[in-house]
mmCIF file of C-alpha atoms in Angstrom:
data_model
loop_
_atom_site.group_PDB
_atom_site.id
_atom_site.type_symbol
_atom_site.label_atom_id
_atom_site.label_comp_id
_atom_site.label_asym_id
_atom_site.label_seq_id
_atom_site.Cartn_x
_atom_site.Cartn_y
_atom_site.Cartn_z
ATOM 1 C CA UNK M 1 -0.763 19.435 -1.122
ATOM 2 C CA UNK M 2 0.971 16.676 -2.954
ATOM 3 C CA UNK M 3 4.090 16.166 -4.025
ATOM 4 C CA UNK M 4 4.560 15.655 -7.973
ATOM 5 C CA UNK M 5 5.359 12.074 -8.809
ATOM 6 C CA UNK M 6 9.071 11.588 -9.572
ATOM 7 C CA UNK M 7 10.568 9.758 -12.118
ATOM 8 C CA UNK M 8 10.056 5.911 -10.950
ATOM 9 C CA UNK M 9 7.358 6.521 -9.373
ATOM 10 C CA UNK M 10 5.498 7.462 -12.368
ATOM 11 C CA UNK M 11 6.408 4.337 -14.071
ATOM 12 C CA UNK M 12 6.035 2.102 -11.172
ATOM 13 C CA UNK M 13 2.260 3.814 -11.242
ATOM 14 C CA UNK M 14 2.191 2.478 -14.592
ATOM 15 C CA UNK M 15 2.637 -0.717 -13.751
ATOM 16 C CA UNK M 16 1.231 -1.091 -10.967
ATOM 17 C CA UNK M 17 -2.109 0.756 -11.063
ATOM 18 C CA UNK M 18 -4.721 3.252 -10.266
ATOM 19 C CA UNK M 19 -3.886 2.804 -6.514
ATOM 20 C CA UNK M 20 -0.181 3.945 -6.656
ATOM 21 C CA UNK M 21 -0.459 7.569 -6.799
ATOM 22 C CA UNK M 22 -1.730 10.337 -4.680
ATOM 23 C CA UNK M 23 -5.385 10.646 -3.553
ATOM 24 C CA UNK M 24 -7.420 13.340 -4.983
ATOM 25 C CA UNK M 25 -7.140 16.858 -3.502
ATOM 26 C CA UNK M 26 -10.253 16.587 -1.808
ATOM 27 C CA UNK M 27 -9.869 13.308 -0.095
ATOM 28 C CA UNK M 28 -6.484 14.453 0.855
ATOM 29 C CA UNK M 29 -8.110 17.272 2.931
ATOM 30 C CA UNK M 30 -10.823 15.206 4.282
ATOM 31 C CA UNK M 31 -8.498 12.808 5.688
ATOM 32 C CA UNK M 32 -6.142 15.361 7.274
ATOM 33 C CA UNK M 33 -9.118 17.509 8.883
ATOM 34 C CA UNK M 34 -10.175 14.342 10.451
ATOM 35 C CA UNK M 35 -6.853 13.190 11.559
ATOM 36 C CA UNK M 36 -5.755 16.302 12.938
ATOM 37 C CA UNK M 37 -9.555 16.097 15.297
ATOM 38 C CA UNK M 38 -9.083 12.232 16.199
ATOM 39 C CA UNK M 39 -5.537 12.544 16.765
ATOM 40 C CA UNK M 40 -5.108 16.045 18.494
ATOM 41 C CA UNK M 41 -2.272 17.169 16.223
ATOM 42 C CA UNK M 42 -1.113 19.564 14.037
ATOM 43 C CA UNK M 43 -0.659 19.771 10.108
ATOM 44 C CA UNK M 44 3.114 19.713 10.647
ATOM 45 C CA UNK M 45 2.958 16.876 12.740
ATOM 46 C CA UNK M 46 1.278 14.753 10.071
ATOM 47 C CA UNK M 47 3.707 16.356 7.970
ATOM 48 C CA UNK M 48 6.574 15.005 9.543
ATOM 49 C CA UNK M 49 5.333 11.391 10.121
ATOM 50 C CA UNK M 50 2.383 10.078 8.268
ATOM 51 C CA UNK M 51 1.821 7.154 10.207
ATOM 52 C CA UNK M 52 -0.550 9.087 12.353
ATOM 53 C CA UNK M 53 -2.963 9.233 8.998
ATOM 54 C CA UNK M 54 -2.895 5.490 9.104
ATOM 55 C CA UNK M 55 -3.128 4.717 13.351
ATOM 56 C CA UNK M 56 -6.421 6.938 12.835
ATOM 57 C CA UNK M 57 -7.602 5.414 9.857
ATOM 58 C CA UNK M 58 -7.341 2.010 10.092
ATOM 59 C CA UNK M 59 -9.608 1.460 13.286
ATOM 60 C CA UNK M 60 -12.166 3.512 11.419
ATOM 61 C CA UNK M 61 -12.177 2.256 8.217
ATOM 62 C CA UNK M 62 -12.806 -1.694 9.644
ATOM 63 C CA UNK M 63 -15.786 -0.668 11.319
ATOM 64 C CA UNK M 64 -17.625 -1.147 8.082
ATOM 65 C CA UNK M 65 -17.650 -4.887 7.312
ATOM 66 C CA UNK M 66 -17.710 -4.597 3.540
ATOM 67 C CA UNK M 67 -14.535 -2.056 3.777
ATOM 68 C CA UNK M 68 -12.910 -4.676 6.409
ATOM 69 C CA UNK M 69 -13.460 -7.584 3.778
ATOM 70 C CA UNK M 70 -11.659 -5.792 1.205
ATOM 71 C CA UNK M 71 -9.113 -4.604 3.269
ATOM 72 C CA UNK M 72 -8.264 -7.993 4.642
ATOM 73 C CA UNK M 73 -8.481 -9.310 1.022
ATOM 74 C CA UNK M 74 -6.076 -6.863 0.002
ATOM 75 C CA UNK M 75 -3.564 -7.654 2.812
ATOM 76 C CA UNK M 76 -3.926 -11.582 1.993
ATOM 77 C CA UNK M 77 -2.846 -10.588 -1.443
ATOM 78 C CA UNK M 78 -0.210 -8.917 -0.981
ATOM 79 C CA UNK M 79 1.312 -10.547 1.888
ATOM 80 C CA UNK M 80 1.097 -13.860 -0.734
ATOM 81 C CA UNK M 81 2.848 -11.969 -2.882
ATOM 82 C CA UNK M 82 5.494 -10.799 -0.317
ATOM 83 C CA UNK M 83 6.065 -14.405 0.565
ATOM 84 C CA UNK M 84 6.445 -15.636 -3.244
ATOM 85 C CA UNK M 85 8.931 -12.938 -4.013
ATOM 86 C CA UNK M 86 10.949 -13.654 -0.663
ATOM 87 C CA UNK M 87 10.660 -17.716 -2.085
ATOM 88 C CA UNK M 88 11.587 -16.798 -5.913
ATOM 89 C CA UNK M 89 14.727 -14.322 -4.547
ATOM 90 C CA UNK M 90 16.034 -17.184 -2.025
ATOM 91 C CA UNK M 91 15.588 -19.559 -4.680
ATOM 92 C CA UNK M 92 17.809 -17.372 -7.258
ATOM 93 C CA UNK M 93 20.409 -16.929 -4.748
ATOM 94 C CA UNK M 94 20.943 -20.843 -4.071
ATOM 95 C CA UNK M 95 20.702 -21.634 -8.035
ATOM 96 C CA UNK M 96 23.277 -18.842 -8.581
ATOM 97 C CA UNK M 97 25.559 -19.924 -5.609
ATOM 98 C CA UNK M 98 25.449 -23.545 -6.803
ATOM 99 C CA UNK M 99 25.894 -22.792 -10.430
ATOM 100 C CA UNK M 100 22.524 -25.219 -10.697
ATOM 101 C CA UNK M 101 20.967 -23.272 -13.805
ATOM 102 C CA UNK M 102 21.768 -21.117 -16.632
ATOM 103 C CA UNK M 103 21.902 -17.698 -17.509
ATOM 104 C CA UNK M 104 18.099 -17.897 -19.132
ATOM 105 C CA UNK M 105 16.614 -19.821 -16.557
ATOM 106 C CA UNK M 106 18.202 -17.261 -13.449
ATOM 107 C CA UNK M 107 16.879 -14.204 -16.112
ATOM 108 C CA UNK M 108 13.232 -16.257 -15.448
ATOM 109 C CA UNK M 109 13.317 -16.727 -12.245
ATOM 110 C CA UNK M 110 14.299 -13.088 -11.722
ATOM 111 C CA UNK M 111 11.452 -11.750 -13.922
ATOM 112 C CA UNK M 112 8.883 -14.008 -12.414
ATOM 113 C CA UNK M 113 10.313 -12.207 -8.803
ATOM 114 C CA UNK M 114 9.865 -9.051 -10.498
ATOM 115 C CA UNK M 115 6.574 -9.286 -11.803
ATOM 116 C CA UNK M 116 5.170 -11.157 -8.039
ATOM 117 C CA UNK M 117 7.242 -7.963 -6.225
ATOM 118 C CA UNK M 118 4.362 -5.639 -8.992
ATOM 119 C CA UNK M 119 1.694 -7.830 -7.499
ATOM 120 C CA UNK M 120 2.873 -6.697 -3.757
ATOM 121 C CA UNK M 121 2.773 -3.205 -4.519
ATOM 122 C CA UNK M 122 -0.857 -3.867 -6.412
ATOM 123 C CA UNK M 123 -1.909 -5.084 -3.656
ATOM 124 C CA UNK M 124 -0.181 -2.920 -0.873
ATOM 125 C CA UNK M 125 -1.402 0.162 -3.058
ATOM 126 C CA UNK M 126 -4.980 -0.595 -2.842
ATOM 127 C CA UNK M 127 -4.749 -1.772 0.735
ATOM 128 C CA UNK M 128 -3.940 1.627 2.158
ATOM 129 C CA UNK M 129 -5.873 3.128 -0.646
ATOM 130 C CA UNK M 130 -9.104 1.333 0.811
ATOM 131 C CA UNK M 131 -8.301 2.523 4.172
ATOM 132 C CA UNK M 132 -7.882 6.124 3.634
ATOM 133 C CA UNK M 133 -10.585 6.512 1.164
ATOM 134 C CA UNK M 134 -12.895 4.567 3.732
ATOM 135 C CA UNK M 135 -11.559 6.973 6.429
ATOM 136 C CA UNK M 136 -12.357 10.213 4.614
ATOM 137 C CA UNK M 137 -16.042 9.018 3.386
ATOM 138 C CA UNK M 138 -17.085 7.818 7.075
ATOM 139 C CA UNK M 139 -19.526 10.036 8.460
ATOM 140 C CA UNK M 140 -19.085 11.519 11.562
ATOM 141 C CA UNK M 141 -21.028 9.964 14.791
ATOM 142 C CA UNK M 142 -22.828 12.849 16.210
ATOM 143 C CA UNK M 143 -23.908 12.209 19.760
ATOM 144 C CA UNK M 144 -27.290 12.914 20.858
ATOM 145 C CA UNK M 145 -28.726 11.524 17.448
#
């Protein structure tokens, strides 16, 4: 079962998207019946570390080259993003250090680094979003077919 959203989460869902926010109940099962099989572990395992979900996931879900497109799409976009954010933040810290630009224009630039930092999480969001929903709609390979 899932959690209920706290506080910032809910607004950061908001802002961000569909994508930030918990999988339906049924995909959430899917995906933990299959990574419990692929990954010969327990409930309480996944539990405690849910980066088994995505070790299991992500080799599966990129074996479909329509899923793989989107999820390397995805990462390009939000590691461009990532690096404009990381630009726009050193940027504020030498304008701020040098006393090279006003109060408005470091309020900009800080905005702009807000609103790229939403774009990352966008992005980041429906990244793993592709790969577990790819994961738990895969059909399983039955041998001798």
């Amino acid at each position: 079962s899932s959690k209920p959203l706290r506080w910032y989460e809910k607004i950061l869902s908001a802002l961000v998207g569909r994508y930030y926010g918990p999988s339906p109940e049924s995909t959430r099962k899917k995906v933990l019946t299959k990574t419990q099989q692929l990954m010969d572990c327990s409930e309480e395992e996944i539990q405690k570390n849910m980066e088994i979900v995505f070790q299991a996931a992500y080799p599966v879900a990129r074996r479909d080259e329509d899923t793989r497109n989107r999820i390397d799409d995805f990462r390009n976009q939000y590691g461009f993003a990532t690096n404009i954010t990381m630009v726009i933040i050193t940027v504020i810290l030498l304008v701020w250090w040098q006393s090279a630009a006003s109060f408005e224009v470091l309020l900009l630039l800080f905005v702009i680094a807000f609103l790229m930092f939403l774009r990352f999480l966008k992005f980041y969001s429906a990244f793993q979003a592709e790969i577990v929903r790819a994961f738990a709609s895969q059909r399983e390979e039955k041998s001798g077919n």
